[in-house]
Tab-separated table of C-alpha atoms and ligand atoms in Angstrom:
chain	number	residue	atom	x	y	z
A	1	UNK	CA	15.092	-20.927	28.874
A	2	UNK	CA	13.677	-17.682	28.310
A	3	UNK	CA	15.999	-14.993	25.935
A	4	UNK	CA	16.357	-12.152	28.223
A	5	UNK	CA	18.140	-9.922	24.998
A	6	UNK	CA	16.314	-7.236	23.496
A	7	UNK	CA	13.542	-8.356	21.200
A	8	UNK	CA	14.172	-7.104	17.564
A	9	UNK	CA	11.058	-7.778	15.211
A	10	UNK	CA	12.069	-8.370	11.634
A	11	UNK	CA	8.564	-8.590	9.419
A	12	UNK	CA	8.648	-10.486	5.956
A	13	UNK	CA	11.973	-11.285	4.210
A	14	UNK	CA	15.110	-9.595	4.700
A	15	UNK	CA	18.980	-9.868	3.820
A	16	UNK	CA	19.969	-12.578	5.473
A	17	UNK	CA	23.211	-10.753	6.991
A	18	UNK	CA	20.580	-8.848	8.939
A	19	UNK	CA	19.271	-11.689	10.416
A	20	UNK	CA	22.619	-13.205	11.008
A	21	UNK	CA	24.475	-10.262	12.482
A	22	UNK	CA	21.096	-9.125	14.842
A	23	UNK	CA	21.058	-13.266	15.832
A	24	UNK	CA	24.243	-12.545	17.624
A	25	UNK	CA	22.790	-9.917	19.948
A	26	UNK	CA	19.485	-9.805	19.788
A	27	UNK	CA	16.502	-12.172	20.548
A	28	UNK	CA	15.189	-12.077	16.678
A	29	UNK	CA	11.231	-12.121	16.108
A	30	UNK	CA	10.478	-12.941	12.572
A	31	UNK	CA	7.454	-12.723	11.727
A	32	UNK	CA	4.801	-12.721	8.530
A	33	UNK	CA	3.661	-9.630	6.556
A	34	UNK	CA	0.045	-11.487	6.391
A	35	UNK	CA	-2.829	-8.946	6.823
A	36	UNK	CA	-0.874	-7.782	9.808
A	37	UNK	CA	1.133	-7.989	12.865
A	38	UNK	CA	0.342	-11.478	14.433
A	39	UNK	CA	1.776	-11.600	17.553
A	40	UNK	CA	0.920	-12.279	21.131
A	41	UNK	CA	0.920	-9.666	23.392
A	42	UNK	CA	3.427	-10.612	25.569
A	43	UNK	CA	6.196	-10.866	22.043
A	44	UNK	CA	5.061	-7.175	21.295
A	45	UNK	CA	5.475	-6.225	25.321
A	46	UNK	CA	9.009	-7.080	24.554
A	47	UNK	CA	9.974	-5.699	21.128
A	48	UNK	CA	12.158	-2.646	20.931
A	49	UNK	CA	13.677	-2.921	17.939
A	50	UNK	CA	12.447	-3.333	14.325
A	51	UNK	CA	14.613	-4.530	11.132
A	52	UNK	CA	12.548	-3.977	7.806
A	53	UNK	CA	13.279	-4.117	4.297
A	54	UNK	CA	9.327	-3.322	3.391
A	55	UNK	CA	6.847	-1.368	4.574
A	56	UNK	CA	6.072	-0.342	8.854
A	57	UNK	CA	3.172	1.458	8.599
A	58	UNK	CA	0.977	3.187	11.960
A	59	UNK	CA	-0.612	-0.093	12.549
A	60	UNK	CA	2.238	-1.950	12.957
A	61	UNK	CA	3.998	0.758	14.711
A	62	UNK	CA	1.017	1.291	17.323
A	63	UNK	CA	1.297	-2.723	17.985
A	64	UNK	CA	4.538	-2.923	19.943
A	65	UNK	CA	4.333	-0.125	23.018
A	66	UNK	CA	7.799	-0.232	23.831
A	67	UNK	CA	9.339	0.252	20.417
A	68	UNK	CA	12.134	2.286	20.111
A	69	UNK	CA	13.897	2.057	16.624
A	70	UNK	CA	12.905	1.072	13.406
A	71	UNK	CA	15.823	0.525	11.283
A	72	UNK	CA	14.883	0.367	7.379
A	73	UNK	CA	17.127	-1.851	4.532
A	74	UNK	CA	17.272	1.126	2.235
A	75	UNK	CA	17.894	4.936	1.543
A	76	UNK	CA	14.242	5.317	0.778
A	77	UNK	CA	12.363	4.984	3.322
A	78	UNK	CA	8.884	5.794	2.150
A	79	UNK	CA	6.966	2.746	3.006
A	80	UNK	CA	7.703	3.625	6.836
A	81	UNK	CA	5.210	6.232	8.183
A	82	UNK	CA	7.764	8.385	9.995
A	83	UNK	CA	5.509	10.528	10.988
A	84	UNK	CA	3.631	8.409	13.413
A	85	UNK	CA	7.229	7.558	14.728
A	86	UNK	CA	8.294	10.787	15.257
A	87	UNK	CA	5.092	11.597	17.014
A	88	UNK	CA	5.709	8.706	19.089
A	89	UNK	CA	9.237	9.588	19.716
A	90	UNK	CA	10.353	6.513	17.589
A	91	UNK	CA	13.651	7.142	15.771
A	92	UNK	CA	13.681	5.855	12.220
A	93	UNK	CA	17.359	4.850	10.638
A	94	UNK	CA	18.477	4.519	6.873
A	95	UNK	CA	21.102	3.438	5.099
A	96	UNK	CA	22.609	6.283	3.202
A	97	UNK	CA	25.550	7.016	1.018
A	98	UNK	CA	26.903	2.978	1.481
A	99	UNK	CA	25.072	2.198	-1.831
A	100	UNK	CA	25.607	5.447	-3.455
A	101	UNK	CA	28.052	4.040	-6.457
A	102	UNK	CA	26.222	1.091	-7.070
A	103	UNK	CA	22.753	2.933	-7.668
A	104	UNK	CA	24.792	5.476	-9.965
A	105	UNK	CA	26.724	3.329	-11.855
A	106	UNK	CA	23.279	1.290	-12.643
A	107	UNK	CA	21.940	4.529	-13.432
A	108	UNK	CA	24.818	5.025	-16.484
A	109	UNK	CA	24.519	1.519	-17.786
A	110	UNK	CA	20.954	1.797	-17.642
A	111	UNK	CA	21.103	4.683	-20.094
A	112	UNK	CA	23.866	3.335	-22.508
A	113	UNK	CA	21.093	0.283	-22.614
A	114	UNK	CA	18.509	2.612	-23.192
A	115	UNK	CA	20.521	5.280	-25.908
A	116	UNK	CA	22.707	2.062	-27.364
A	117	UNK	CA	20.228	-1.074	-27.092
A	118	UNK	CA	23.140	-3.542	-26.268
A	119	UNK	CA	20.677	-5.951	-24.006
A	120	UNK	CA	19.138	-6.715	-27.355
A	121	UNK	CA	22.059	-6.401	-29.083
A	122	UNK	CA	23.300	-9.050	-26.970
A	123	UNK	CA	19.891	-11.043	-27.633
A	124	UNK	CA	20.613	-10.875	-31.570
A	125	UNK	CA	24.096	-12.465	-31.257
A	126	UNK	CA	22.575	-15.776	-28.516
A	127	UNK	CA	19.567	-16.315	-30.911
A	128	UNK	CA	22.149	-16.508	-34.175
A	129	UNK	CA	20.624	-13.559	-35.855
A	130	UNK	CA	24.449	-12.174	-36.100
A	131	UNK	CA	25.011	-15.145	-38.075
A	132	UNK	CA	21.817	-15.450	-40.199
A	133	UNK	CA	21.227	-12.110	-40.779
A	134	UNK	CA	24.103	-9.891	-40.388
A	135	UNK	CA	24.802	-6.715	-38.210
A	136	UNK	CA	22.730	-6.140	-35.513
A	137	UNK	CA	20.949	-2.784	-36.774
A	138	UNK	CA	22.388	0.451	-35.612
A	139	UNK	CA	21.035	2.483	-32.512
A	140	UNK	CA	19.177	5.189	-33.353
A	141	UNK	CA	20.899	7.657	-30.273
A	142	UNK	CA	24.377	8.136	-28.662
A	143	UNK	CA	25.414	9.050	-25.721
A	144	UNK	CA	27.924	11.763	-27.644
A	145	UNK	CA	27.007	15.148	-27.262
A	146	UNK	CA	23.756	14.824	-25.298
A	147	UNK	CA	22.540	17.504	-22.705
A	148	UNK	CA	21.761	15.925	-18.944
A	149	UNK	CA	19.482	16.897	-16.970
A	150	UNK	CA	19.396	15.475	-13.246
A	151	UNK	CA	15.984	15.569	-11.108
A	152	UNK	CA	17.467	15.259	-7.491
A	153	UNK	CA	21.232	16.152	-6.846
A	154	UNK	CA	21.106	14.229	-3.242
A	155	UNK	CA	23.778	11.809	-2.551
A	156	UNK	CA	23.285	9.670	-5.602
A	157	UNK	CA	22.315	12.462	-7.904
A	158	UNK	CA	25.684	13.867	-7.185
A	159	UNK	CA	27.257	10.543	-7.870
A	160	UNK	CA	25.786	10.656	-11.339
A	161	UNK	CA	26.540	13.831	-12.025
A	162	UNK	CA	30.214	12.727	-11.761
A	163	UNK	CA	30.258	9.558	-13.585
A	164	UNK	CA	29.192	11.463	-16.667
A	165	UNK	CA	31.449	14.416	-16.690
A	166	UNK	CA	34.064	11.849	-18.568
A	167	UNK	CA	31.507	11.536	-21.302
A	168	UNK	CA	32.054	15.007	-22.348
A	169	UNK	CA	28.010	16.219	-22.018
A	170	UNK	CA	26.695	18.935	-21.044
A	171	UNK	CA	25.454	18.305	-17.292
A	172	UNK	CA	22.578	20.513	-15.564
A	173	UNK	CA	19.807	19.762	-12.412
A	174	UNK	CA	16.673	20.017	-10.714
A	175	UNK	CA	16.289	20.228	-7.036
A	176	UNK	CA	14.346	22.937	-4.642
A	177	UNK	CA	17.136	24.630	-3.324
A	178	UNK	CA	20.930	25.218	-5.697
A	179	UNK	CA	23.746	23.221	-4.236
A	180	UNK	CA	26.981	25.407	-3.912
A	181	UNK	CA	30.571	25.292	-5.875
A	182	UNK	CA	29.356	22.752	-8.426
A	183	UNK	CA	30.255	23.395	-12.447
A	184	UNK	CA	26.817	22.138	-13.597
A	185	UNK	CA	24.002	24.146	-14.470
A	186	UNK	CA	20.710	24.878	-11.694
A	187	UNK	CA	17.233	24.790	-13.740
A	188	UNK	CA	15.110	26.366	-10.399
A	189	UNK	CA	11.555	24.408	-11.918
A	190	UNK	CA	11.980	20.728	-13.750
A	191	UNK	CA	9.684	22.174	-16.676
A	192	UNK	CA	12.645	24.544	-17.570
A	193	UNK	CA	15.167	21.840	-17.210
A	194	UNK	CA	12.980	19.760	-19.864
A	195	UNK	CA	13.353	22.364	-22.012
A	196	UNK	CA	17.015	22.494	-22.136
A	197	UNK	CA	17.893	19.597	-22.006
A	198	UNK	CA	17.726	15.753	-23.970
A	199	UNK	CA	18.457	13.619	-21.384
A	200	UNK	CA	16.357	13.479	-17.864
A	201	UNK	CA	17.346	11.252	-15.136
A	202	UNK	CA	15.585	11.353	-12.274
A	203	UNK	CA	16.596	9.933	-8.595
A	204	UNK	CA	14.076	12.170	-6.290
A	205	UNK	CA	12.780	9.974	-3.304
A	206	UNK	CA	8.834	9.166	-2.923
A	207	UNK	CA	7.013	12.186	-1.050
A	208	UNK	CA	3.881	14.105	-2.072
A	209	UNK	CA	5.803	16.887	-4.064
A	210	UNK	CA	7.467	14.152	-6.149
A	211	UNK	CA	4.140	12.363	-7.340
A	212	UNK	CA	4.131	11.938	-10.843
A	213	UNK	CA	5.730	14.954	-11.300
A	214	UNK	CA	7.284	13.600	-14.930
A	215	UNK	CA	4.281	14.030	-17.026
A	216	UNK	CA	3.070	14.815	-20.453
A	217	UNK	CA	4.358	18.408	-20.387
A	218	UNK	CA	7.721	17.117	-19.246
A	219	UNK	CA	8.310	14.449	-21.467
A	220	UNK	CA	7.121	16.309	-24.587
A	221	UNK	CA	9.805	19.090	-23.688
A	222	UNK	CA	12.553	16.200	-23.619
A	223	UNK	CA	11.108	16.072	-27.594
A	224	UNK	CA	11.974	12.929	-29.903
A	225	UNK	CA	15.221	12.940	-29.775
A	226	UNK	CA	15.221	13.460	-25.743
A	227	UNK	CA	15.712	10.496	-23.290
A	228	UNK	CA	14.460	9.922	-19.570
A	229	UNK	CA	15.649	7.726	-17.425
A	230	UNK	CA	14.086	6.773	-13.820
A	231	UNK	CA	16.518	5.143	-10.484
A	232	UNK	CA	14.390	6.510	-7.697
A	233	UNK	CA	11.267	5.525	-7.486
A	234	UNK	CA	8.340	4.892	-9.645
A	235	UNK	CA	5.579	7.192	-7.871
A	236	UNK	CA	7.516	10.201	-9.440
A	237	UNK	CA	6.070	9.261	-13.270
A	238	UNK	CA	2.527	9.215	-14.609
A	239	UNK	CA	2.909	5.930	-16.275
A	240	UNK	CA	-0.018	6.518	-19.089
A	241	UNK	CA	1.878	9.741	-19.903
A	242	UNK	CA	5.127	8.052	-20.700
A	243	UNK	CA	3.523	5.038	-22.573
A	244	UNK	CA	1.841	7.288	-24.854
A	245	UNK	CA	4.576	9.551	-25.580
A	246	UNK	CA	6.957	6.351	-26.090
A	247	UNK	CA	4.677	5.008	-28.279
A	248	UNK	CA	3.745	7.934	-30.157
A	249	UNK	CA	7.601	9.133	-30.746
A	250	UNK	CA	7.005	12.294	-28.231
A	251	UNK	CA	10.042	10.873	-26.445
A	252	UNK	CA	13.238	9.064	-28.146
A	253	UNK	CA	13.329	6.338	-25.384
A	254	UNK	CA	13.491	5.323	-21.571
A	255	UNK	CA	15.282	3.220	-19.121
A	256	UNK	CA	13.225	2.610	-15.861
A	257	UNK	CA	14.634	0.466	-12.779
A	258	UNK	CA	11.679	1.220	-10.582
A	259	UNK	CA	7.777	1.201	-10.837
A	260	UNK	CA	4.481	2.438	-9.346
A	261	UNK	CA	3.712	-0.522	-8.005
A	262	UNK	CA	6.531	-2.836	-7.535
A	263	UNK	CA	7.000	-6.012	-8.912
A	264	UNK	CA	3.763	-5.222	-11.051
A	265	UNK	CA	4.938	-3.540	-14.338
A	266	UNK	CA	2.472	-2.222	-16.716
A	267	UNK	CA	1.661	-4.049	-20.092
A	268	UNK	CA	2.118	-1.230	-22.251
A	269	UNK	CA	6.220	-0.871	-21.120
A	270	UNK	CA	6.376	-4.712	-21.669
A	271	UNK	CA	4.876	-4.220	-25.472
A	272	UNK	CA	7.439	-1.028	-26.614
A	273	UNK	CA	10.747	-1.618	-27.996
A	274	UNK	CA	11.892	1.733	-27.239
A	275	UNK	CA	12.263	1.165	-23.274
A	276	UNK	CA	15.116	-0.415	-21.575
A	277	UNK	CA	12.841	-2.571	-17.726
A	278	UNK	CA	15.298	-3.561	-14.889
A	279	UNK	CA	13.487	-5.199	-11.884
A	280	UNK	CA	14.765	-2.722	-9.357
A	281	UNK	CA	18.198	-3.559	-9.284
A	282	UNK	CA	20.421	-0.524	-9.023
A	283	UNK	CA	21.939	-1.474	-5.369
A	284	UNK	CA	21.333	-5.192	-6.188
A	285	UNK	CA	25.480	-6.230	-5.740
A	286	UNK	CA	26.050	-8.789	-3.306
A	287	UNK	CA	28.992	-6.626	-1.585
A	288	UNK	CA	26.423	-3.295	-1.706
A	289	UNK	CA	23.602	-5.096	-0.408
A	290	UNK	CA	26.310	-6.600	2.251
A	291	UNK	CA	27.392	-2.841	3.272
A	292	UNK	CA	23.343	-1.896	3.715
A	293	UNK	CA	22.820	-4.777	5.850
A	294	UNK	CA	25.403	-4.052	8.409
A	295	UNK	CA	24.257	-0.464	8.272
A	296	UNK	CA	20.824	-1.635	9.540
A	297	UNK	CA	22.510	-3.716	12.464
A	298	UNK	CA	24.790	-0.982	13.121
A	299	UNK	CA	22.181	1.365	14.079
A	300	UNK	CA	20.450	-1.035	15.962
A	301	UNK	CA	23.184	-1.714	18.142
A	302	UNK	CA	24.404	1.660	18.406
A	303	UNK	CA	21.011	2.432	19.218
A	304	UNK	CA	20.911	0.347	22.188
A	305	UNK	CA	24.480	0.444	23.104
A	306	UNK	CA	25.124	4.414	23.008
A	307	UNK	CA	21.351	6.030	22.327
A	308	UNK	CA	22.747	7.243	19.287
A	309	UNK	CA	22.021	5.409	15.734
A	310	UNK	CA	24.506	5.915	12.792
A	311	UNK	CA	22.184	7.413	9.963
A	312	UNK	CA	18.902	8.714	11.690
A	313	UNK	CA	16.332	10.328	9.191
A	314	UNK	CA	15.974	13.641	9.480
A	315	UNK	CA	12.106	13.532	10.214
A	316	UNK	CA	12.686	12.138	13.597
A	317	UNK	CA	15.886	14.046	15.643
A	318	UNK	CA	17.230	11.587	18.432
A	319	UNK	CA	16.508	12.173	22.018
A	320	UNK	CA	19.166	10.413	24.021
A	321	UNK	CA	17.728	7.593	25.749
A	322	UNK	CA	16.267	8.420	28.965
B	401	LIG	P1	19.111	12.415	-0.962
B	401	LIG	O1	20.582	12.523	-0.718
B	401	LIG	O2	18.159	12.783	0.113
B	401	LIG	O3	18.804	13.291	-2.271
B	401	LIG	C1	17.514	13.602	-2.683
B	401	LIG	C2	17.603	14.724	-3.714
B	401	LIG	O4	16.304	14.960	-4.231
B	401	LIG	C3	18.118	16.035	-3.135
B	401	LIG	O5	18.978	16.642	-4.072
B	401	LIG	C4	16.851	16.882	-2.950
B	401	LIG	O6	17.182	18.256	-3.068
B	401	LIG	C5	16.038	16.360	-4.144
B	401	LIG	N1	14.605	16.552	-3.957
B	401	LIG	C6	13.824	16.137	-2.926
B	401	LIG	N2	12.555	16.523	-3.104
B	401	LIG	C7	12.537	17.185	-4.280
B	401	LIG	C8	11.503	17.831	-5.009
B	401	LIG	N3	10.236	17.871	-4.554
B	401	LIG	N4	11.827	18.417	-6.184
B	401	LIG	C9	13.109	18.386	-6.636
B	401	LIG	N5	14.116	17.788	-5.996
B	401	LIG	C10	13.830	17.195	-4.824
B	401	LIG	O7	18.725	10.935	-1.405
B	401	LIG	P2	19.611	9.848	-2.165
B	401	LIG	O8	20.390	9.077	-1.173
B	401	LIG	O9	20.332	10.498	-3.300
B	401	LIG	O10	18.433	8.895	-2.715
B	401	LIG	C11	17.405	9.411	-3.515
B	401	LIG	C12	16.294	8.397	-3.711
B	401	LIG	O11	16.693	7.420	-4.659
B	401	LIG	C13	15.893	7.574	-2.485
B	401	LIG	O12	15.027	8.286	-1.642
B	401	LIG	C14	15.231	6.359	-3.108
B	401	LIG	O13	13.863	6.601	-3.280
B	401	LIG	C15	15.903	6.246	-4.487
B	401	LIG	N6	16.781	5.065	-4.590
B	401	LIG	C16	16.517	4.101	-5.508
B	401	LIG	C17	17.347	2.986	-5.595
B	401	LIG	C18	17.107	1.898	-6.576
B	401	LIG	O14	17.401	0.755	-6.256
B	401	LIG	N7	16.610	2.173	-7.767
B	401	LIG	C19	18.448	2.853	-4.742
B	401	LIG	C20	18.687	3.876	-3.828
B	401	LIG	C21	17.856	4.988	-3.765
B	401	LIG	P3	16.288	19.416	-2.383
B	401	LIG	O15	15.968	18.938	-0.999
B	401	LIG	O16	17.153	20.630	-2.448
B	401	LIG	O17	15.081	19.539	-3.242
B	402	LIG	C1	16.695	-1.341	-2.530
B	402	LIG	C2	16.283	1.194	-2.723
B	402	LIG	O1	16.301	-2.043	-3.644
B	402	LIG	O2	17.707	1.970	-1.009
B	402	LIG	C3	16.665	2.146	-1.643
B	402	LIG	O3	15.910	3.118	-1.435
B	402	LIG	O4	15.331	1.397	-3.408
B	402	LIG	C4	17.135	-0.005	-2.999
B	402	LIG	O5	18.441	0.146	-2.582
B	402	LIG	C5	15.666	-1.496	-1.448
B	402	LIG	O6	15.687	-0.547	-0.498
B	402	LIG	C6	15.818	-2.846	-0.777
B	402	LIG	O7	15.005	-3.744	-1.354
């Protein structure tokens, strides 16, 4: 019998609460990544809806006609080219805020790993060296007394921000325009934040201003004793620059959840001691990932229900549905 719901398209792999939830509304399409979008013309005819925890680019957006919402498993939502959807009245959805204390409380643990070293701590104490040889050696930095600096103050930035006002340090931040009533310090350029501060943690998303904007200059203002940490994405740091500065003692240390070009992570990070690698796990709770599922299925159906998603980007403003 044919499915006379709407058609939702979900390409590659995805939480499967998406797929559940969508299943009991929707006529699902999942399909392969491949080369492509493989799919007959009468499937694409039908698909309004799109579900996607990767990557939508023009191509894939110009093969379904009647394609209305893309909904995308994730704040960032850089590997969907919103511009072709807003040009094509397409409304592109998010899923802000719902992960916002999971992402900054990774962000904090990733930087007592990196300032305190207890993953390999931890590693001394399974492979007996506690035992055999004693104290594990002491770390090198502290969190006490350090100067923050915070390269976005978005949602998450802000989160941050707040988690390490109990830690007594001083707390400044980077973003284009100053953010009202707040008690930490505004540095107007990142170079001049660098320069005050020890401690960089940046959570920017992926656009063309961001791109590789932590370089040499930056990191050698953080000096030897100076820190930088990295939750947003990996496009905002010129990889050689921080390699050779880590391994030349430029910079103290790092702690780096994302990379350039995910899941490949250069040698040279894999062959320093003095940098802390998580495979991109910051909103990676089961109850977190839960919240950002529903959030994509949410806007779906609110889409289609009321012509009004839940957490539209602001790069393409809903038109109620005509
Ligand atoms: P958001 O609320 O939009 O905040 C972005 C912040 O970055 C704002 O303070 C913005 O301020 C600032 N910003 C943007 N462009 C900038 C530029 N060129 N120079 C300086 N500051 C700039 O976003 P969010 O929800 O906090 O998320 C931020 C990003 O984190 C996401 O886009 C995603 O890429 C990343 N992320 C990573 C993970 C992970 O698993 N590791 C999880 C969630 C999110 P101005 O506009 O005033 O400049
Ligand atoms: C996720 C993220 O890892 O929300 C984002 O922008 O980077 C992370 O929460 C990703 O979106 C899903 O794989």
């Amino acid at each position: 019998m044919p499915d006379n719901r709407i058609a939702v398209l979900v390409p590659g792999k995805i939480h499967p609460r998406v797929l559940e939830r969508l299943g009991k509304q929707f006529d699902v399409i999942s399909v392969d990544r491949g080369n492509g979008p493989k799919v007959d013309a009468d499937t694409a005819g039908r698909v309004r809806g799109v579900a996607v925890g990767g990557g939508f680019d023009a191509a894939w957006i110009d093969s379904f006609p009647n394609l209305e919402v893309i909904a995308n498993f994730g704040v960032g939502y850089d590997g969907i080219d919103v511009k072709h959807a807003a040009s094509k009245g397409i409304v592109v959805t998010n899923t802000p805020d719902v992960l916002n204390d999971e992402v900054a409380d990774t962000a904090i643990a990733l930087l007592l790993n990196t300032l305190r070293q207890f993953p390999k701590a931890e590693d001394w104490l399974r492979e007996g060296r506690w035992a055999k040889e004693g104290a594990f050696p002491l770390s090198r930095f502290s969190m006490k007394g350090r100067r923050v600096g915070i390269n976005g103050l978005g949602r998450i930035g802000l989160e941050i921000a707040r988690r390490l006002e109990p830690f007594k340090v001083r707390i400044g931040y980077h973003t284009r325009s100053p953010r009202d009533s707040l008690p930490y310090d505004y540095y107007p350029t990142l170079k001049e934040m660098a320069q005050s501060v020890d401690t960089l943690i940046s959570i920017v998303p992926k656009t063309p201003e961001t791109h590789k904007v932590i370089n040499a200059e930056i990191l050698s203002a953080l000096g030897p004793q100076g820190v930088f940490i990295n939750v947003g994405r990996g496009w905002s740091v010129d990889d050689d620059a921080l390699i050779a500065a880590l391994g030349n003692g430029t910079l103290g240390a790092a702690g780096l959840d994302v990379f350039y070009d995910e899941p490949n992570v250069p040698a040279g990070y894999l062959a320093l001691k003095n940098v802390s690698l998580l495979p991109h796990v910051a909103s990676a709770s089961m109850p977190t990932r839960d919240a950002m599922a529903d959030l994509v299925v949410d806007n779906i159906i609110e889409w289609f229900a009321k012509g009004q998603p839940l957490t539209p980007v602001p790069e393409t403003p809903v038109k109620p549905r005509g």
